[in-house]
Short mmCIF file of C-alpha atoms and ligand atoms in Angstrom, two decimals:
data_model
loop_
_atom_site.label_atom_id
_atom_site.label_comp_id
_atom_site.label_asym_id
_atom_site.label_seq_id
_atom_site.Cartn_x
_atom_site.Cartn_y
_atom_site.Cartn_z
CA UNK A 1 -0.11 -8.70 27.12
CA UNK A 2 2.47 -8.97 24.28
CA UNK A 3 0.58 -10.89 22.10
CA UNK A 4 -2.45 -8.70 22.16
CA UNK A 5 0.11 -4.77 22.74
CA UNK A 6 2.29 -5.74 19.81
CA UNK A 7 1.74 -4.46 16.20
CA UNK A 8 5.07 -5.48 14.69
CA UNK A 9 3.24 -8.48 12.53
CA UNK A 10 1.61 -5.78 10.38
CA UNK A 11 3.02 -2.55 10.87
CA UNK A 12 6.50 -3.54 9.56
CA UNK A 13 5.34 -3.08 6.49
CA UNK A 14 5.80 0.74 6.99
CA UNK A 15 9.44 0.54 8.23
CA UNK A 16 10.27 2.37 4.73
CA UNK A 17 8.35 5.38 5.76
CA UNK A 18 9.52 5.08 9.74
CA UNK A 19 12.71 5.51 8.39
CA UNK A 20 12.11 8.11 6.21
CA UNK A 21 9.96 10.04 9.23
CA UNK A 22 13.50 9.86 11.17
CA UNK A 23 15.73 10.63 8.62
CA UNK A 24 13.77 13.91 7.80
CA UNK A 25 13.03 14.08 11.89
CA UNK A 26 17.06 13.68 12.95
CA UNK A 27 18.10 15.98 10.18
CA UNK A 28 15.82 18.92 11.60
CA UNK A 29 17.19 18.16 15.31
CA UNK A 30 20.67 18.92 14.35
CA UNK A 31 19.80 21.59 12.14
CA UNK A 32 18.69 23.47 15.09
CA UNK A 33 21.07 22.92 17.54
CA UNK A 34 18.61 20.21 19.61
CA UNK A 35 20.95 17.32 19.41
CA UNK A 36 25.28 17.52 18.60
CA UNK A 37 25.39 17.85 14.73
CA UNK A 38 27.56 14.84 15.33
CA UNK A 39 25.36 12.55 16.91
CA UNK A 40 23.20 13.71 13.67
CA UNK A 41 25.41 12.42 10.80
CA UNK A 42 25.97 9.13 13.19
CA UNK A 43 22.10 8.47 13.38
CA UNK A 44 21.35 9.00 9.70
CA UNK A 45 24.72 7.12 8.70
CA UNK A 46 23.29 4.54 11.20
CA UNK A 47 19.43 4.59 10.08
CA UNK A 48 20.91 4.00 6.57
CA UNK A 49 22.37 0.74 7.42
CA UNK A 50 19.04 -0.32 9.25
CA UNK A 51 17.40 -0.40 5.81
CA UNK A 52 20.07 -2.03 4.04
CA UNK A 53 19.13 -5.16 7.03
CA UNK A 54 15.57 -4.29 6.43
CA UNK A 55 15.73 -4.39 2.55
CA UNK A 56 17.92 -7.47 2.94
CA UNK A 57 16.86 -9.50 5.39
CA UNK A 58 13.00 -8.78 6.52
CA UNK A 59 11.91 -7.05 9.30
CA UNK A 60 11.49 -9.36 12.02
CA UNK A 61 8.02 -10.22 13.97
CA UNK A 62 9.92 -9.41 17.57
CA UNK A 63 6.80 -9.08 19.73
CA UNK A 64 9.16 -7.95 22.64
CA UNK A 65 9.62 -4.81 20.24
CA UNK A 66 5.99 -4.47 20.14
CA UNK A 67 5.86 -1.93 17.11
CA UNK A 68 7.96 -0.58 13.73
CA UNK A 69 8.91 2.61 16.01
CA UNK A 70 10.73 0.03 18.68
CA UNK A 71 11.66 -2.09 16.39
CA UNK A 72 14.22 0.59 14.40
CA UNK A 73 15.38 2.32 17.28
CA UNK A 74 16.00 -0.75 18.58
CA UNK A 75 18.22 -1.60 15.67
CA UNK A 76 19.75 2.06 15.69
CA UNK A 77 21.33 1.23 18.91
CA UNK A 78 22.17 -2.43 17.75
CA UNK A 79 24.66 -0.09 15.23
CA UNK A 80 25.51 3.05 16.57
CA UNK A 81 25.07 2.54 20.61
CA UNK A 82 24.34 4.93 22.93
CA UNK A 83 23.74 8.09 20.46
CA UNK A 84 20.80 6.19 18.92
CA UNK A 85 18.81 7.35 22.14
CA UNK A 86 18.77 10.98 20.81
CA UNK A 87 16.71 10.67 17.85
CA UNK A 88 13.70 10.20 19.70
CA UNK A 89 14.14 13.99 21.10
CA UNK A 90 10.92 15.93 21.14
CA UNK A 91 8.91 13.05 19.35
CA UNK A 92 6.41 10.52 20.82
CA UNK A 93 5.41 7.35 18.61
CA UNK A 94 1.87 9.16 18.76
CA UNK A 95 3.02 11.46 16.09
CA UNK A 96 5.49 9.31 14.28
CA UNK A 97 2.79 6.50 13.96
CA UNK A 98 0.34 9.52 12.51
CA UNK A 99 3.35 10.50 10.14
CA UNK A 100 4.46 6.78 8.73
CA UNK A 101 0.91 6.10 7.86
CA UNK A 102 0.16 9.70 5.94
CA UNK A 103 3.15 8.66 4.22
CA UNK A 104 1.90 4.92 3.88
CA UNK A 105 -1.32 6.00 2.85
CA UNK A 106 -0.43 8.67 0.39
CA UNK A 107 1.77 6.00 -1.61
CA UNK A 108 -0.87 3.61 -1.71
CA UNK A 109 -3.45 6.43 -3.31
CA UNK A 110 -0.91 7.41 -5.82
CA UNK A 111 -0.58 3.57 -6.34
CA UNK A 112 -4.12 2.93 -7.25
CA UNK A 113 -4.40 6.37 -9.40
CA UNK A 114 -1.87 4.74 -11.39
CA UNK A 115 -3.24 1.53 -11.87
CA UNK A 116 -6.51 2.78 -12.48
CA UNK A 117 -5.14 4.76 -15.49
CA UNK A 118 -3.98 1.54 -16.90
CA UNK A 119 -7.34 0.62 -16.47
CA UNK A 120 -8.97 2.99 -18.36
CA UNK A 121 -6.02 2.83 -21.11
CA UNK A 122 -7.22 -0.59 -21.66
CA UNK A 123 -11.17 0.48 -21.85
CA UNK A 124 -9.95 3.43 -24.20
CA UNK A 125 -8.22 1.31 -26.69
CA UNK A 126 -11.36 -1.67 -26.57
CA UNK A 127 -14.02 1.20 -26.60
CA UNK A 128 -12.27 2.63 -30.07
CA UNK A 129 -12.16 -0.87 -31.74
CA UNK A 130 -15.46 -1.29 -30.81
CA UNK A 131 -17.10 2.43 -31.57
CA UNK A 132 -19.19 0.36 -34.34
CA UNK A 133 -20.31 -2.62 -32.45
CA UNK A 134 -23.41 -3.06 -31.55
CA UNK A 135 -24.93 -4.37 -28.63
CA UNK A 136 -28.00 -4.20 -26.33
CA UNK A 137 -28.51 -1.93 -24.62
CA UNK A 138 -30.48 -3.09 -20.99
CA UNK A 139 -32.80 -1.55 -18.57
CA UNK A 140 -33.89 -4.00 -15.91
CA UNK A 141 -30.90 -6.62 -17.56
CA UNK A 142 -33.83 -6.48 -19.89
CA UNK A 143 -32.98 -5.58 -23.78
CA UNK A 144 -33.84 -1.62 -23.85
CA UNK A 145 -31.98 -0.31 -27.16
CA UNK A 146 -29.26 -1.04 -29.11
CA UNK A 147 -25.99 0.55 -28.07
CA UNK A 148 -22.14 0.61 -29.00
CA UNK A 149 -20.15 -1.92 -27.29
CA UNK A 150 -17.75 1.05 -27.28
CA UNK A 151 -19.87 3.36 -25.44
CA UNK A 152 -21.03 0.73 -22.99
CA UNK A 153 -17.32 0.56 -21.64
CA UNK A 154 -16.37 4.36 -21.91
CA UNK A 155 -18.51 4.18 -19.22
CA UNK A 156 -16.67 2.59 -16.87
CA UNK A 157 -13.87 4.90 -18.26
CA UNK A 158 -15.80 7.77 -17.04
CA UNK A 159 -16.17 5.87 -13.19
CA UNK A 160 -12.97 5.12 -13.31
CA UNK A 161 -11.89 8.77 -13.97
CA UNK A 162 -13.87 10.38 -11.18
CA UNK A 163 -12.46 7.36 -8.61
CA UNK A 164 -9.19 9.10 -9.82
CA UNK A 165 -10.18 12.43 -9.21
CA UNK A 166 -11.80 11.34 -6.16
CA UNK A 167 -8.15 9.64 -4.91
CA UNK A 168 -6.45 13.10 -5.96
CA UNK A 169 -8.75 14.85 -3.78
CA UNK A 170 -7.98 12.56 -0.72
CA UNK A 171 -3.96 13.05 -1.45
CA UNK A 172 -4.40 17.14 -1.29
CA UNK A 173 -6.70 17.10 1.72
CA UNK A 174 -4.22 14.68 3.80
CA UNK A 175 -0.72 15.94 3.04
CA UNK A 176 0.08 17.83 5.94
CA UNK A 177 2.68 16.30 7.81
CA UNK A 178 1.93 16.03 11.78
CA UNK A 179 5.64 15.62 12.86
CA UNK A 180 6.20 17.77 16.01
CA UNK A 181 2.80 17.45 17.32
CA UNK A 182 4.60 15.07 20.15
CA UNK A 183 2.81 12.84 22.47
CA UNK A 184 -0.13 15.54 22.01
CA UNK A 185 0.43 18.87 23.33
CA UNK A 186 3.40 20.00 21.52
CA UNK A 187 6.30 20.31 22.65
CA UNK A 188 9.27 22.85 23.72
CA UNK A 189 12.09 21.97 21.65
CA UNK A 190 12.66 24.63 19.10
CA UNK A 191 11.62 22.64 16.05
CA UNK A 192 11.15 23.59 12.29
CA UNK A 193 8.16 21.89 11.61
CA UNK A 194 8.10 23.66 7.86
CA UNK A 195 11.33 21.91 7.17
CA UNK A 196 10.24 18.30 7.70
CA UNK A 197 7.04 18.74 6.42
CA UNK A 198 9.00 19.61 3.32
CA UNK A 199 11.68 16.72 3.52
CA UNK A 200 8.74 14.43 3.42
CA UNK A 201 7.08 15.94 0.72
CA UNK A 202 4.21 17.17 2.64
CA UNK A 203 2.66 20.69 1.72
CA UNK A 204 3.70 21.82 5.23
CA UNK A 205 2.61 20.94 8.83
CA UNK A 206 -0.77 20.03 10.12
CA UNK A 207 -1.93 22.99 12.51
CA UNK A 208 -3.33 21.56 16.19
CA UNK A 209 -1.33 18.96 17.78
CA UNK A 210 -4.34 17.18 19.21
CA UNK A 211 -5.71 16.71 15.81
CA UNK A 212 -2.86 15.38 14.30
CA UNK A 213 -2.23 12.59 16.80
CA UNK A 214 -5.60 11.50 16.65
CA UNK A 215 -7.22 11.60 13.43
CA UNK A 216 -6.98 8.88 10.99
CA UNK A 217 -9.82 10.95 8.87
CA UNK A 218 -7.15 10.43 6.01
CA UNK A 219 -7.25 7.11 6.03
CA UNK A 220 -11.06 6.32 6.13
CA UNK A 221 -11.07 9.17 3.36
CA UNK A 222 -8.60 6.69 1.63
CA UNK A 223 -10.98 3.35 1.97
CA UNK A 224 -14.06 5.74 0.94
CA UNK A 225 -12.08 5.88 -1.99
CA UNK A 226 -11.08 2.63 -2.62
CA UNK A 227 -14.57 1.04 -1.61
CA UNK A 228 -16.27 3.53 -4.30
CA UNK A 229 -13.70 2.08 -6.86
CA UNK A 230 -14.01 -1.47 -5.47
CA UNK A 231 -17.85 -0.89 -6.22
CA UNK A 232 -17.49 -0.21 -9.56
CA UNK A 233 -15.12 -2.87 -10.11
CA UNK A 234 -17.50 -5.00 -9.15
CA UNK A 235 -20.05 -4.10 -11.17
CA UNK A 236 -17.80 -3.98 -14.46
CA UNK A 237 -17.29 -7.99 -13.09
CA UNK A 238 -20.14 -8.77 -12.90
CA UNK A 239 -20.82 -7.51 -16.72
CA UNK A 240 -17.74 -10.12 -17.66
CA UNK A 241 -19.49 -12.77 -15.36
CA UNK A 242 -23.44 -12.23 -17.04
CA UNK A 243 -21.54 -11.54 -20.61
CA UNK A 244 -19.24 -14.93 -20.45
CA UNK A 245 -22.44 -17.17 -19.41
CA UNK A 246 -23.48 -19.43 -21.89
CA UNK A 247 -27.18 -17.95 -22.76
CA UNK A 248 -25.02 -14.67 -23.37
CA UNK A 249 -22.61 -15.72 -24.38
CA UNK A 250 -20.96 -12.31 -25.36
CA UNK A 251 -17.43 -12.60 -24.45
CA UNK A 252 -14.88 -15.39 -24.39
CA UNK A 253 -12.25 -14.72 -21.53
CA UNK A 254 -8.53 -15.43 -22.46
CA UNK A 255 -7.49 -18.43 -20.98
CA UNK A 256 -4.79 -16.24 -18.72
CA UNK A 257 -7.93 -14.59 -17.13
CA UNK A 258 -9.92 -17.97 -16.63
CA UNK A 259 -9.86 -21.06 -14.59
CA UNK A 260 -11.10 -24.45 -16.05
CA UNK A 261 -12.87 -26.81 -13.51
CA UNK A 262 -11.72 -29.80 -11.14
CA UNK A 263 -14.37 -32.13 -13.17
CA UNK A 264 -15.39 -30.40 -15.83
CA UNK A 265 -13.23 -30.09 -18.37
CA UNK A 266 -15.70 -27.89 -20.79
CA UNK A 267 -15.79 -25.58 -18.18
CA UNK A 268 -13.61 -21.57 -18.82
CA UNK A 269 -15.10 -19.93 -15.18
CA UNK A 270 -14.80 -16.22 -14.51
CA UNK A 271 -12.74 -16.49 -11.40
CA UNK A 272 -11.10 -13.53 -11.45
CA UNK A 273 -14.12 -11.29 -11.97
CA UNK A 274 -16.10 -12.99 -9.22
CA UNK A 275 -13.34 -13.02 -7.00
CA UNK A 276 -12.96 -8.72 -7.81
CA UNK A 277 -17.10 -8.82 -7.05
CA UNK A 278 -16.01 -10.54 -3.80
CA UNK A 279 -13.30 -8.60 -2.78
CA UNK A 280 -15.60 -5.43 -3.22
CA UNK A 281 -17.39 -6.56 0.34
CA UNK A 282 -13.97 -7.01 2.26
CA UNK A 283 -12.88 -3.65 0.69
CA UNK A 284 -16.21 -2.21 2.09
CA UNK A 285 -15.94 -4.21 4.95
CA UNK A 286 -12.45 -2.22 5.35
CA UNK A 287 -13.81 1.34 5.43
CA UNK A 288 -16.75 0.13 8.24
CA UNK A 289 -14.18 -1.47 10.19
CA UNK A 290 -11.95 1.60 10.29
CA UNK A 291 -14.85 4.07 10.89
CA UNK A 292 -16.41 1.86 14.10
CA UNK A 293 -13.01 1.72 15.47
CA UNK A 294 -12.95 5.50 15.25
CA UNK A 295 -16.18 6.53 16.43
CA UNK A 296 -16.34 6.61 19.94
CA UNK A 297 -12.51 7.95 20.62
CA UNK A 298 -12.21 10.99 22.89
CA UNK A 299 -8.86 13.12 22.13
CA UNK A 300 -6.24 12.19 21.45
CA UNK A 301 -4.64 8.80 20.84
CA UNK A 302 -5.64 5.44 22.29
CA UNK A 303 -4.12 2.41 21.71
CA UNK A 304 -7.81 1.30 19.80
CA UNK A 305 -5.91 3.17 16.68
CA UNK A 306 -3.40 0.74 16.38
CA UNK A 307 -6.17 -1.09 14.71
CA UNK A 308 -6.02 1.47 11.83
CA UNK A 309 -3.72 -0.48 9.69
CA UNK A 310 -4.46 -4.16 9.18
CA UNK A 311 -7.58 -2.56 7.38
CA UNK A 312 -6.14 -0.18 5.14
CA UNK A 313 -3.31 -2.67 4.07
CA UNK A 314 -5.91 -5.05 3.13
CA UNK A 315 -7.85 -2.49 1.50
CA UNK A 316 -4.82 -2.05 -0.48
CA UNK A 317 -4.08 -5.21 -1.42
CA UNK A 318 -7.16 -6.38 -2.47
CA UNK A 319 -8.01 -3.28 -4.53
CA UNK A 320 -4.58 -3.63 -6.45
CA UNK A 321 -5.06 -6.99 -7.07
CA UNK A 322 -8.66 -5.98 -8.53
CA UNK A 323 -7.65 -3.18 -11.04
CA UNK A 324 -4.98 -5.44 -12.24
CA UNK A 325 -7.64 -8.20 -13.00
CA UNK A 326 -9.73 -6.06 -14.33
CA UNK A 327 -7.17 -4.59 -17.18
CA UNK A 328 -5.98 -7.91 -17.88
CA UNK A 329 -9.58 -8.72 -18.49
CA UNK A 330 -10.64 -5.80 -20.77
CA UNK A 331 -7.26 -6.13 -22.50
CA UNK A 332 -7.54 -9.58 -23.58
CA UNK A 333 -11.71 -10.47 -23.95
CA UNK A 334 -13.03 -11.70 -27.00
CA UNK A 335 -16.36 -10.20 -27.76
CA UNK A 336 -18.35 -12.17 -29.66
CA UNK A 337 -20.02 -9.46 -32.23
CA UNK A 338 -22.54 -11.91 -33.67
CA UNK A 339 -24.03 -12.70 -30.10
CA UNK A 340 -24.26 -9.52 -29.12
CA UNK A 341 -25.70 -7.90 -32.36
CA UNK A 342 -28.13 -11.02 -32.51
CA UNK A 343 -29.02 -10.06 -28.56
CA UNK A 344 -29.49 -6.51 -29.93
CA UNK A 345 -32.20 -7.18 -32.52
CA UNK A 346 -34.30 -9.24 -29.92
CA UNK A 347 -36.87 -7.47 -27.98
CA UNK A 348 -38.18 -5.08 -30.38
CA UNK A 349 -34.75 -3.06 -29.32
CA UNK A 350 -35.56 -0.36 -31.90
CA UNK A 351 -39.23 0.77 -31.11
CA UNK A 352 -38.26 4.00 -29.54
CA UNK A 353 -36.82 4.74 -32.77
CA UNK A 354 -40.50 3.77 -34.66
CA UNK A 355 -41.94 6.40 -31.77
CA UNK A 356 -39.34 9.48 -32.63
CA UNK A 357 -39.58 8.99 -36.16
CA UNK A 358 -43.61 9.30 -36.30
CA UNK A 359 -42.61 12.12 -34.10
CA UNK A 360 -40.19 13.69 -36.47
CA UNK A 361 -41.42 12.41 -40.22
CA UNK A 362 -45.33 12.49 -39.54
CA UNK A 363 -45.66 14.73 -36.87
CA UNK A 364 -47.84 12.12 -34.50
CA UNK A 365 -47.72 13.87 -30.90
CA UNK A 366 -45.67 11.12 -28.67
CA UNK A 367 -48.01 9.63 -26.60
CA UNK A 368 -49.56 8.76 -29.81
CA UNK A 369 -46.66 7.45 -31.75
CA UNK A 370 -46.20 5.80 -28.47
CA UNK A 371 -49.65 3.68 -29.21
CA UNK A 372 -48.90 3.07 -32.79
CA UNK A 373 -45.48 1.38 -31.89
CA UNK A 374 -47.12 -0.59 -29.11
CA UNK A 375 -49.05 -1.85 -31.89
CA UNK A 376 -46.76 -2.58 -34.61
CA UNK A 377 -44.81 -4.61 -31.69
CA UNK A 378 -48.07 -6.41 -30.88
CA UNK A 379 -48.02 -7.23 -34.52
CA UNK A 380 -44.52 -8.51 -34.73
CA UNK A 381 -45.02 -10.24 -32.17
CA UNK A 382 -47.98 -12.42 -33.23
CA UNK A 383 -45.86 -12.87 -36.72
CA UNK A 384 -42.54 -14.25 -34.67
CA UNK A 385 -40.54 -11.66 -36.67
CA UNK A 386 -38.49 -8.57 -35.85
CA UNK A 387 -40.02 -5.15 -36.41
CA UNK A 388 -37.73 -3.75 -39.45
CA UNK A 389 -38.94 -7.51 -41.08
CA UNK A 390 -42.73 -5.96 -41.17
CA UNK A 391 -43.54 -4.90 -44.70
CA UNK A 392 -44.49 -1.59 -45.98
CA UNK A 393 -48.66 -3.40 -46.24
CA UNK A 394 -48.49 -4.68 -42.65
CA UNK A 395 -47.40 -1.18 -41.22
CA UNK A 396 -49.71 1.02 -43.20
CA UNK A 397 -52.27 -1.21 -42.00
CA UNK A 398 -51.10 -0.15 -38.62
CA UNK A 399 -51.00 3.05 -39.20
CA UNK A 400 -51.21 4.51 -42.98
CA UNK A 401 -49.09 7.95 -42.18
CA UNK A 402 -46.16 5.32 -41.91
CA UNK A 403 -43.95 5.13 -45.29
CA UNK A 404 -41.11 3.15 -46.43
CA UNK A 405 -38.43 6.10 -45.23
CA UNK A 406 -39.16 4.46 -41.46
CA UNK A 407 -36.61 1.41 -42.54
CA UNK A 408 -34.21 3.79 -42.34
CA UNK A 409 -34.48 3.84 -38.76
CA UNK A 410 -35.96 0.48 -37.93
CA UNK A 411 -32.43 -1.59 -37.41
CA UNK A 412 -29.83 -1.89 -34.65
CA UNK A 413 -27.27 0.13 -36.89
CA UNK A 414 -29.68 2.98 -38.02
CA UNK A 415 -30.70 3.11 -34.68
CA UNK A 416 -27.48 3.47 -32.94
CA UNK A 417 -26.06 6.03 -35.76
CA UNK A 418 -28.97 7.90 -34.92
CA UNK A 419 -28.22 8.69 -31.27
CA UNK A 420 -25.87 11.62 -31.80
CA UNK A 421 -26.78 13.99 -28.89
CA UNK A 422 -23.60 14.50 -26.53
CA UNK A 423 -22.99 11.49 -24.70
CA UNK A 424 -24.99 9.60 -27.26
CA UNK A 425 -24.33 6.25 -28.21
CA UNK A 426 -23.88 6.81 -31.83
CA UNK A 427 -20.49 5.49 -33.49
CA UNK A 428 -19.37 9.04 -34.31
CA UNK A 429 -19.59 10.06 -30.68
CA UNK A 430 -18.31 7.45 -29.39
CA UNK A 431 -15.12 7.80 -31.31
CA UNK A 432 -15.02 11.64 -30.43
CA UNK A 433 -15.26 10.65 -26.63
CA UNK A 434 -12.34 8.39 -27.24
CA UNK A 435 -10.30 10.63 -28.52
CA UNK A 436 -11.04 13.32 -26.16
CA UNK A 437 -10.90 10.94 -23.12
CA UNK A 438 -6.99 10.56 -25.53
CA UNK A 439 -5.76 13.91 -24.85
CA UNK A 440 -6.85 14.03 -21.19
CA UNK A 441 -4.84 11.49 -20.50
CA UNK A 442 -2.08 12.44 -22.46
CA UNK A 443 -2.38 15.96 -20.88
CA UNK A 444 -1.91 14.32 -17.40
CA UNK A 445 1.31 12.62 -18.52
CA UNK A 446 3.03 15.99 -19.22
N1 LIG B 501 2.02 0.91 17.51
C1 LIG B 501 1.34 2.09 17.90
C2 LIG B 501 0.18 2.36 16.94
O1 LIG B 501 0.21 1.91 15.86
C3 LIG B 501 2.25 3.28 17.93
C4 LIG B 501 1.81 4.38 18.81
C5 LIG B 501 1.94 3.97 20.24
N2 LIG B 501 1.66 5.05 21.11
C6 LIG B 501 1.40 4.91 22.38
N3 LIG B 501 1.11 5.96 23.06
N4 LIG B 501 1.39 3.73 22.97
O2 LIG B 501 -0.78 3.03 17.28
#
């Protein structure tokens, strides 16, 4: 029964905000006259020391404790004695539990908002050294048309940014606090709920006891969150892991980001970014875990909710270990321009550009500048050659409204100067988006 009631292995790690919860809970109870002011001072004085032994020493795994809750007050009377029994006064651990982990949780969002700014510090700063470089651009991982290496990773800024948003949202829906909702019903103490909502730093109270015991909505909010980052994480690793492989051969990782091999000694392996793919399932795996645990509860709590945290915390973990990869990643890659340029000018990358500019300079309806091209790229083709290496003879014998302006649009860098419609690829804009992506974030630091 001990082993499988006790929750002290994993929920020590909120002691900080158990301790707060009191602090801010005792405070109110003397305030208004529900304890001796007293007996007040001594349990705050007291619940100071217990996190100087907390901060110093651990918190212990006492399974005889059972939980965080036991665990302090436990300590409290270790310090003070007898008095230590008041703090407990119209509370339940039902909605202390509900109030450490809003706390818990909202530190852990603001974490990750953070980090994930770093992030995208690191993509803004590669993306504007790279506004010029050109790359291919894919559609089916199969060369489509050229792009800007620079606009290829402003947008995973732009992911990044709604993940943030996403995370703010979270923090404003959950920061109500649901201290004084009691075991479930209430209670008849006189409290002033309003005053340690506000000592926490919650907006104010949460507004039906039942609720507030028994959701953890804030929480699976939370891992939506973090498994929609995780996601795209994952997929910006998965870029390093395709872009590092030999036949790509597009980016040399840093040695700090990559692991050699047992027997291999050639070998530079993307660990880090397949281990950030990987970690996107157990982050996933987090939110479904939380959400089938929740799913059949009738109000309020059961015990079943205990199992909220060992989720989340992972969750955590993992994801922070992830966006720190990541930027270390981005911030110290080597692309290799050459490769990627040479990548670009395979596949006939710039035959949408032949297409628009019979559309624009001769005035061919598409679907038939859409035939021509297919034609000219039949034609390179046969001659082994790239389409801007046709001469002015072979094209007019394509088609003879082509003239020599259409070299102006037939390679990589025409064609990616060319694509200046908002959110185009095109060096200019790319270096605009920077720059405005710049002040956004500079706007958020004020
Ligand atoms: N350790 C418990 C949890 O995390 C605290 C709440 C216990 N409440 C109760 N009624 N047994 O859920």
């Amino acid at each position: 029964m001990r082993e499988i009631n006790a929750s002290i292995p994993f929920d020590k790690r909120m002691w900080r905000q158990d301790l707060a919860g009191s602090q801010a809970h005792v405070a109110m109870l003397g305030k208004q006259g529900i304890i001796p002011a007293e007996d007040a001072a001594r349990i705050s004085a007291g619940l100071d020391d217990v996190a100087a032994q907390f901060e110093a020493d651990g918190v212990p795994d006492d399974l005889a404790l059972e939980d965080i809750h036991m665990l302090a007050e436990a300590r409290l009377a270790d310090g003070i004695g007898p008095s230590a029994g008041r703090l407990h006064t119209a509370r339940s651990r039902n909605d202390q539990v509900a109030t450490d982990f809003r706390l818990w949780v909202r530190d852990a969002i603001d974490q990750a908002e953070a980090a994930l700014g770093a992030l995208q510090d690191a993509l803004l700063t590669r993306a504007e050294e790279h506004a010029d470089s050109v790359m291919p651009g894919f559609t089916h991982l199969q060369v489509a048309q050229p792009v800007t290496l620079g606009h290829h990773l402003m947008a995973y800024f732009e992911m990044f940014a709604r993940d943030r948003s996403r995370l703010r949202d979270a923090r404003a829906r959950m920061n109500l606090c649901p201290l004084g909702s009691a075991a479930l019903a209430g209670t008849g103490f006189n409290l002033d709920r309003e005053a340690t909502a506000a000592a926490l730093g919650f907006d104010g109270p949460t507004r039906n006891s039942l609720d507030s015991v028994s959701d953890r909505d804030f929480a699976i909010e939370y891992l939506t969150c973090a498994a929609q980052t995780a996601l795209h994480l994952s997929r910006l690793a998965e870029e390093f892991v395709i872009w590092a492989s030999q036949p790509f051969g597009f980016v040399s990782l840093s040695d700090q980001w990559s692991t050699g091999s047992s027997i291999m000694p050639q070998k530079r392996n993307p660990d880090a970014a397949e281990l950030v793919r990987g970690h996107s399932g157990r982050i996933t795996g987090a939110l479904v875990s939380l959400m089938i645990t929740m799913k059949g509860l009738p109000l309020a709590y059961s015990k079943d909710m205990q199992d909220d945290k060992p989720p989340v915390f992972e969750a955590h973990d993992l994801l922070g270990l992830s966006i720190a990869a990541m930027t270390g990643m981005v911030e110290s890659a080597s692309f290799r321009l050459d490769r990627m340029r040479a990548a670009a000018e395979t596949g006939f990358s710039t035959a949408t550009d032949l297409a628009d500019w019979l559309v624009r300079e001769a005035g061919v309806p598409f679907r038939e500048a859409h035939h021509i091209t297919g034609r000219t790229v039949a034609a390179a083709e046969a001659a082994g050659i790239r389409l801007d290496q046709l001469d002015i003879a072979q094209l007019k014998a394509i088609d003879d409204r082509i003239d020599a302006r259409v070299y102006d649009v037939l390679s990589v860098d025409a064609s990616v100067s060319s694509r200046t419609s908002f959110g185009g690829t095109a060096p200019a804009r790319v270096r605009e988006s920077v720059a405005a992506a710049r002040r956004a974030r500079e706007e958020e630091g004020r």
